[in-house]
Amino acid sequence: MALTTLKEMAGTRRAKFGTLVIELASPGIGYILKAAGAQFVFIDMEHSGFGFHTVKQLLRYMEAAELPAVVRVPSRHYHHIARALDMGAEGIMLPMVSTAEEAARIAAHAKYPPVGHRGVALGVAHDRYASGSPVTKMRAANKRVAVYLLVETREGVENVDEIAAVEGIDGIWIGHFDLSTSLGVPGQFDHPDLIAAENRVARACVENRKSFGCLVMNVERGIGAYHAGYDMICYSGDVWLLRETLRQGIDDLKAALGRRQKG
């Protein structure tokens, strides 16, 4: 069965593949990524220049292509979480989560009463501007929204068993650069301390039936990530894919034409 929603993706250990959008907010980007085989897209607000208006447009492009989108909002504040969801994000991702208390607050921010305390806005982007029963709409939203947390600190790893046990959290991702920095080994992704931390988070995800995700920059890392227990694998991003593909093509052309010109 095809996995068509983030909730469905979070409910299986099968590998899911997507990519990051951090720069290119073109109207065609959703269709381009879908045609390339992406199953989900990760829209970043933490490290990009995207504002909410741009993200709202991007979400419409992804909806048109039937490509589920998770938005990493710039903070754990309620107004960032609720605003992204009101704009139609199917999933949200929160940075730098280090305790179960933080995770519980995030889950409550993302869900309507009686599950949480998200402010009610209906007939807007998240429910496709349609009319209908408020109770039915709120229940549907609570079932639809997927919540992901980024564990990026030593404290987060130490508390990951309690974090993963929080109800309403669908998955945990590791932010490798920040976590390696927090562990005192910045950028050393093969360091034993980072691998041990990954393994600890992976076990917590398996034991609590949570999805486990990460960003990888090449195929080799992606294969290794799957064997390490990751099931949601975000392969590179728009900036790096464009840069590296173009660089490779130009380098190949220069090499081939250079040989021919010499001959």
mmCIF file of C-alpha atoms in Angstrom:
data_model
loop_
_atom_site.group_PDB
_atom_site.id
_atom_site.type_symbol
_atom_site.label_atom_id
_atom_site.label_comp_id
_atom_site.label_asym_id
_atom_site.label_seq_id
_atom_site.Cartn_x
_atom_site.Cartn_y
_atom_site.Cartn_z
ATOM 1 C CA MET A 1 0.000 0.000 0.000
ATOM 2 C CA ALA A 2 1.326 3.441 -0.894
ATOM 3 C CA LEU A 3 2.080 5.712 2.051
ATOM 4 C CA THR A 4 0.306 8.977 1.276
ATOM 5 C CA THR A 5 0.259 10.856 4.591
ATOM 6 C CA LEU A 6 2.856 11.648 7.216
ATOM 7 C CA LYS A 7 0.797 9.774 9.800
ATOM 8 C CA GLU A 8 0.916 6.642 7.645
ATOM 9 C CA MET A 9 4.646 7.093 7.195
ATOM 10 C CA ALA A 10 5.184 7.427 10.932
ATOM 11 C CA GLY A 11 3.282 4.192 11.513
ATOM 12 C CA THR A 12 5.670 1.894 9.655
ATOM 13 C CA ARG A 13 9.367 1.056 9.782
ATOM 14 C CA ARG A 14 9.517 0.918 5.985
ATOM 15 C CA ALA A 15 12.011 3.382 4.504
ATOM 16 C CA LYS A 16 10.524 6.688 3.330
ATOM 17 C CA PHE A 17 12.499 9.125 1.200
ATOM 18 C CA GLY A 18 12.143 12.859 0.850
ATOM 19 C CA THR A 19 14.209 15.998 0.473
ATOM 20 C CA LEU A 20 14.722 19.421 2.018
ATOM 21 C CA VAL A 21 13.488 22.724 0.604
ATOM 22 C CA ILE A 22 15.450 25.634 2.026
ATOM 23 C CA GLU A 23 15.849 28.041 -0.905
ATOM 24 C CA LEU A 24 13.701 27.387 -3.995
ATOM 25 C CA ALA A 25 10.066 28.406 -3.580
ATOM 26 C CA SER A 26 9.114 27.968 -7.235
ATOM 27 C CA PRO A 27 5.466 27.173 -8.073
ATOM 28 C CA GLY A 28 6.646 24.000 -9.801
ATOM 29 C CA ILE A 29 8.794 22.686 -6.973
ATOM 30 C CA GLY A 30 6.199 20.247 -5.629
ATOM 31 C CA TYR A 31 5.651 18.592 -8.992
ATOM 32 C CA ILE A 32 9.405 18.476 -9.646
ATOM 33 C CA LEU A 33 10.096 16.701 -6.352
ATOM 34 C CA LYS A 34 7.157 14.326 -6.805
ATOM 35 C CA ALA A 35 8.321 13.448 -10.327
ATOM 36 C CA ALA A 36 11.763 12.684 -8.880
ATOM 37 C CA GLY A 37 10.221 10.128 -6.509
ATOM 38 C CA ALA A 38 10.101 12.063 -3.225
ATOM 39 C CA GLN A 39 7.503 10.753 -0.779
ATOM 40 C CA PHE A 40 7.637 13.778 1.511
ATOM 41 C CA VAL A 41 9.227 17.218 1.657
ATOM 42 C CA PHE A 42 10.887 18.931 4.593
ATOM 43 C CA ILE A 43 10.380 22.710 4.435
ATOM 44 C CA ASP A 44 12.857 24.555 6.627
ATOM 45 C CA MET A 45 12.169 27.849 8.383
ATOM 46 C CA GLU A 46 14.934 27.604 10.984
ATOM 47 C CA HIS A 47 17.905 28.100 8.675
ATOM 48 C CA SER A 48 16.288 29.566 5.555
ATOM 49 C CA GLY A 49 14.994 33.028 4.777
ATOM 50 C CA PHE A 50 11.448 31.702 4.387
ATOM 51 C CA GLY A 51 8.735 33.669 6.144
ATOM 52 C CA PHE A 52 5.262 32.356 6.830
ATOM 53 C CA HIS A 53 3.799 33.876 3.672
ATOM 54 C CA THR A 54 6.325 32.020 1.511
ATOM 55 C CA VAL A 55 5.762 28.780 3.420
ATOM 56 C CA LYS A 56 2.006 29.110 2.930
ATOM 57 C CA GLN A 57 2.618 29.319 -0.824
ATOM 58 C CA LEU A 58 4.964 26.345 -0.714
ATOM 59 C CA LEU A 59 2.345 24.294 1.105
ATOM 60 C CA ARG A 60 -0.156 24.951 -1.697
ATOM 61 C CA TYR A 61 2.448 23.834 -4.263
ATOM 62 C CA MET A 62 2.985 20.613 -2.312
ATOM 63 C CA GLU A 63 -0.741 19.993 -1.934
ATOM 64 C CA ALA A 64 -1.184 20.364 -5.690
ATOM 65 C CA ALA A 65 1.465 17.682 -6.217
ATOM 66 C CA GLU A 66 -0.022 15.506 -3.421
ATOM 67 C CA LEU A 67 3.296 15.584 -1.604
ATOM 68 C CA PRO A 68 3.088 15.607 2.220
ATOM 69 C CA ALA A 69 5.036 18.435 3.823
ATOM 70 C CA VAL A 70 6.571 18.776 7.259
ATOM 71 C CA VAL A 71 7.575 22.306 8.268
ATOM 72 C CA ARG A 72 10.436 22.939 10.653
ATOM 73 C CA VAL A 73 9.300 26.069 12.445
ATOM 74 C CA PRO A 74 11.885 28.511 13.851
ATOM 75 C CA SER A 75 11.151 27.870 17.529
ATOM 76 C CA ARG A 76 9.114 25.835 19.998
ATOM 77 C CA HIS A 77 6.803 28.791 20.720
ATOM 78 C CA TYR A 78 3.059 28.193 20.472
ATOM 79 C CA HIS A 79 2.469 30.921 17.886
ATOM 80 C CA HIS A 80 4.970 29.375 15.467
ATOM 81 C CA ILE A 81 3.484 25.898 15.836
ATOM 82 C CA ALA A 82 -0.165 26.913 15.559
ATOM 83 C CA ARG A 83 0.470 29.318 12.699
ATOM 84 C CA ALA A 84 2.239 26.692 10.578
ATOM 85 C CA LEU A 85 -0.594 24.245 11.200
ATOM 86 C CA ASP A 86 -3.273 26.833 10.381
ATOM 87 C CA MET A 87 -1.484 27.450 7.075
ATOM 88 C CA GLY A 88 -1.890 23.778 6.227
ATOM 89 C CA ALA A 89 1.312 22.020 7.281
ATOM 90 C CA GLU A 90 0.546 18.315 7.539
ATOM 91 C CA GLY A 91 3.437 17.909 9.922
ATOM 92 C CA ILE A 92 5.627 20.128 12.062
ATOM 93 C CA MET A 93 9.167 19.680 13.299
ATOM 94 C CA LEU A 94 10.533 21.377 16.392
ATOM 95 C CA PRO A 95 14.228 22.096 16.982
ATOM 96 C CA MET A 96 16.363 21.548 20.075
ATOM 97 C CA VAL A 97 13.948 19.449 22.160
ATOM 98 C CA SER A 98 15.723 18.209 25.278
ATOM 99 C CA THR A 99 13.076 17.161 27.825
ATOM 100 C CA ALA A 100 9.807 15.271 28.028
ATOM 101 C CA GLU A 101 8.157 18.402 29.435
ATOM 102 C CA GLU A 102 9.069 20.327 26.284
ATOM 103 C CA ALA A 103 7.764 17.476 24.145
ATOM 104 C CA ALA A 104 4.452 17.399 26.025
ATOM 105 C CA ARG A 105 3.972 21.159 25.600
ATOM 106 C CA ILE A 106 4.649 20.867 21.879
ATOM 107 C CA ALA A 107 2.113 18.063 21.491
ATOM 108 C CA ALA A 108 -0.486 20.139 23.342
ATOM 109 C CA HIS A 109 0.247 23.209 21.188
ATOM 110 C CA ALA A 110 -0.356 21.134 18.045
ATOM 111 C CA LYS A 111 -3.670 19.535 19.020
ATOM 112 C CA TYR A 112 -7.175 20.906 19.436
ATOM 113 C CA PRO A 113 -9.163 20.370 22.659
ATOM 114 C CA PRO A 114 -9.782 18.096 24.406
ATOM 115 C CA VAL A 115 -6.396 16.591 23.457
ATOM 116 C CA GLY A 116 -4.458 19.888 23.525
ATOM 117 C CA HIS A 117 -4.989 23.622 23.558
ATOM 118 C CA ARG A 118 -4.467 24.727 19.953
ATOM 119 C CA GLY A 119 -6.551 27.800 19.179
ATOM 120 C CA VAL A 120 -9.483 27.032 16.905
ATOM 121 C CA ALA A 121 -9.437 28.420 13.357
ATOM 122 C CA LEU A 122 -11.730 26.701 10.870
ATOM 123 C CA GLY A 123 -12.619 27.313 7.247
ATOM 124 C CA VAL A 124 -9.033 28.405 6.570
ATOM 125 C CA ALA A 125 -6.055 26.845 4.800
ATOM 126 C CA HIS A 126 -5.604 23.744 6.975
ATOM 127 C CA ASP A 127 -9.114 22.431 6.251
ATOM 128 C CA ARG A 128 -9.094 23.611 2.613
ATOM 129 C CA TYR A 129 -11.426 26.559 3.405
ATOM 130 C CA ALA A 130 -14.408 24.220 3.628
ATOM 131 C CA SER A 131 -17.463 24.499 5.854
ATOM 132 C CA GLY A 132 -18.520 21.736 8.217
ATOM 133 C CA SER A 133 -18.990 20.616 11.792
ATOM 134 C CA PRO A 134 -16.405 22.194 14.138
ATOM 135 C CA VAL A 135 -16.191 19.046 16.257
ATOM 136 C CA THR A 136 -15.640 16.856 13.196
ATOM 137 C CA LYS A 137 -13.025 19.216 11.811
ATOM 138 C CA MET A 138 -11.072 19.397 15.068
ATOM 139 C CA ARG A 139 -11.080 15.615 15.447
ATOM 140 C CA ALA A 140 -9.883 15.208 11.863
ATOM 141 C CA ALA A 141 -7.085 17.736 12.390
ATOM 142 C CA ASN A 142 -5.932 15.976 15.555
ATOM 143 C CA LYS A 143 -5.737 12.681 13.663
ATOM 144 C CA ARG A 144 -4.041 14.215 10.622
ATOM 145 C CA VAL A 145 -1.262 16.343 12.133
ATOM 146 C CA ALA A 146 2.104 14.648 12.627
ATOM 147 C CA VAL A 147 4.546 16.001 15.202
ATOM 148 C CA TYR A 148 8.289 15.440 14.928
ATOM 149 C CA LEU A 149 10.990 16.495 17.380
ATOM 150 C CA LEU A 150 14.671 17.147 16.765
ATOM 151 C CA VAL A 151 17.040 15.751 19.380
ATOM 152 C CA GLU A 152 20.151 17.875 18.963
ATOM 153 C CA THR A 153 21.720 18.105 22.426
ATOM 154 C CA ARG A 154 23.451 15.863 24.946
ATOM 155 C CA GLU A 155 20.548 16.525 27.323
ATOM 156 C CA GLY A 156 18.048 15.426 24.687
ATOM 157 C CA VAL A 157 19.850 12.121 24.232
ATOM 158 C CA GLU A 158 19.992 11.572 27.994
ATOM 159 C CA ASN A 159 16.224 12.150 28.211
ATOM 160 C CA VAL A 160 15.230 10.445 24.959
ATOM 161 C CA ASP A 161 13.422 7.504 26.567
ATOM 162 C CA GLU A 162 11.046 9.889 28.350
ATOM 163 C CA ILE A 163 10.746 12.139 25.276
ATOM 164 C CA ALA A 164 9.854 9.221 22.995
ATOM 165 C CA ALA A 165 7.184 8.042 25.439
ATOM 166 C CA VAL A 166 5.208 11.301 25.200
ATOM 167 C CA GLU A 167 1.786 10.779 23.662
ATOM 168 C CA GLY A 168 1.140 12.832 20.551
ATOM 169 C CA ILE A 169 4.725 12.683 19.281
ATOM 170 C CA ASP A 170 5.004 10.778 15.997
ATOM 171 C CA GLY A 171 8.718 10.756 15.402
ATOM 172 C CA ILE A 172 12.167 11.882 16.451
ATOM 173 C CA TRP A 173 14.858 13.190 14.144
ATOM 174 C CA ILE A 174 18.523 13.727 14.903
ATOM 175 C CA GLY A 175 20.234 16.960 13.925
ATOM 176 C CA HIS A 176 23.735 15.624 13.321
ATOM 177 C CA PHE A 177 25.652 18.892 13.219
ATOM 178 C CA ASP A 178 24.110 20.294 16.385
ATOM 179 C CA LEU A 179 24.237 16.994 18.244
ATOM 180 C CA SER A 180 27.862 16.351 17.326
ATOM 181 C CA THR A 181 28.679 19.894 18.467
ATOM 182 C CA SER A 182 26.831 19.391 21.755
ATOM 183 C CA LEU A 183 28.809 16.176 22.292
ATOM 184 C CA GLY A 184 32.087 18.020 21.703
ATOM 185 C CA VAL A 185 32.870 16.389 18.344
ATOM 186 C CA PRO A 186 31.510 18.904 15.796
ATOM 187 C CA GLY A 187 31.069 17.445 12.329
ATOM 188 C CA GLN A 188 32.618 14.088 13.267
ATOM 189 C CA PHE A 189 29.687 11.968 12.169
ATOM 190 C CA ASP A 190 31.577 8.673 12.578
ATOM 191 C CA HIS A 191 32.757 9.476 16.107
ATOM 192 C CA PRO A 192 31.899 6.715 18.632
ATOM 193 C CA ASP A 193 30.125 9.196 20.934
ATOM 194 C CA LEU A 194 27.772 10.310 18.162
ATOM 195 C CA ILE A 195 27.132 6.745 17.016
ATOM 196 C CA ALA A 196 26.347 5.729 20.602
ATOM 197 C CA ALA A 197 23.913 8.650 20.874
ATOM 198 C CA GLU A 198 22.229 7.646 17.599
ATOM 199 C CA ASN A 199 21.863 4.083 18.813
ATOM 200 C CA ARG A 200 20.287 5.246 22.047
ATOM 201 C CA VAL A 201 17.743 7.389 20.180
ATOM 202 C CA ALA A 202 17.040 4.548 17.736
ATOM 203 C CA ARG A 203 16.269 2.153 20.608
ATOM 204 C CA ALA A 204 13.917 4.670 22.215
ATOM 205 C CA CYS A 205 12.074 5.102 18.910
ATOM 206 C CA VAL A 206 11.680 1.345 18.405
ATOM 207 C CA GLU A 207 10.537 0.752 21.985
ATOM 208 C CA ASN A 208 7.966 3.555 21.775
ATOM 209 C CA ARG A 209 6.914 2.921 18.168
ATOM 210 C CA LYS A 210 8.082 6.278 16.927
ATOM 211 C CA SER A 211 9.449 7.076 13.497
ATOM 212 C CA PHE A 212 13.186 7.869 13.339
ATOM 213 C CA GLY A 213 14.457 10.402 10.792
ATOM 214 C CA CYS A 214 17.496 12.311 9.606
ATOM 215 C CA LEU A 215 18.979 14.364 6.784
ATOM 216 C CA VAL A 216 21.720 12.710 4.711
ATOM 217 C CA MET A 217 23.882 14.335 2.058
ATOM 218 C CA ASN A 218 24.723 11.305 -0.072
ATOM 219 C CA VAL A 219 23.507 7.814 -0.927
ATOM 220 C CA GLU A 220 26.159 6.055 1.149
ATOM 221 C CA ARG A 221 25.048 7.939 4.265
ATOM 222 C CA GLY A 222 21.419 7.151 3.470
ATOM 223 C CA ILE A 223 22.093 3.422 3.253
ATOM 224 C CA GLY A 224 24.039 3.562 6.488
ATOM 225 C CA ALA A 225 21.231 5.512 8.147
ATOM 226 C CA TYR A 226 18.656 2.884 7.224
ATOM 227 C CA HIS A 227 20.828 0.098 8.626
ATOM 228 C CA ALA A 228 21.299 2.187 11.791
ATOM 229 C CA GLY A 229 17.524 2.211 12.321
ATOM 230 C CA TYR A 230 16.336 5.346 10.522
ATOM 231 C CA ASP A 231 13.128 4.914 8.556
ATOM 232 C CA MET A 232 12.494 8.514 7.390
ATOM 233 C CA ILE A 233 15.425 9.585 5.270
ATOM 234 C CA CYS A 234 15.654 13.114 3.899
ATOM 235 C CA TYR A 235 18.065 13.058 0.980
ATOM 236 C CA SER A 236 19.958 16.334 0.576
ATOM 237 C CA GLY A 237 18.182 19.585 -0.336
ATOM 238 C CA ASP A 238 17.410 21.943 -3.169
ATOM 239 C CA VAL A 239 20.573 24.066 -2.847
ATOM 240 C CA TRP A 240 23.034 21.172 -2.738
ATOM 241 C CA LEU A 241 21.268 19.023 -5.327
ATOM 242 C CA LEU A 242 21.271 21.865 -7.846
ATOM 243 C CA ARG A 243 24.856 22.886 -7.066
ATOM 244 C CA GLU A 244 26.372 19.415 -7.154
ATOM 245 C CA THR A 245 24.479 18.207 -10.230
ATOM 246 C CA LEU A 246 25.394 21.342 -12.148
ATOM 247 C CA ARG A 247 29.008 21.164 -10.980
ATOM 248 C CA GLN A 248 29.293 17.523 -12.018
ATOM 249 C CA GLY A 249 27.824 18.218 -15.444
ATOM 250 C CA ILE A 250 30.075 21.187 -16.107
ATOM 251 C CA ASP A 251 33.157 19.337 -14.857
ATOM 252 C CA ASP A 252 32.321 16.373 -17.116
ATOM 253 C CA LEU A 253 31.817 18.676 -20.095
ATOM 254 C CA LYS A 254 35.091 20.472 -19.450
ATOM 255 C CA ALA A 255 36.956 17.181 -19.143
ATOM 256 C CA ALA A 256 35.453 15.685 -22.310
ATOM 257 C CA LEU A 257 35.812 18.807 -24.428
ATOM 258 C CA GLY A 258 39.278 19.464 -23.069
ATOM 259 C CA ARG A 259 40.460 16.031 -24.218
ATOM 260 C CA ARG A 260 38.877 16.562 -27.620
ATOM 261 C CA GLN A 261 40.449 19.991 -28.050
ATOM 262 C CA LYS A 262 43.874 18.610 -27.136
ATOM 263 C CA GLY A 263 43.400 15.785 -29.671
#
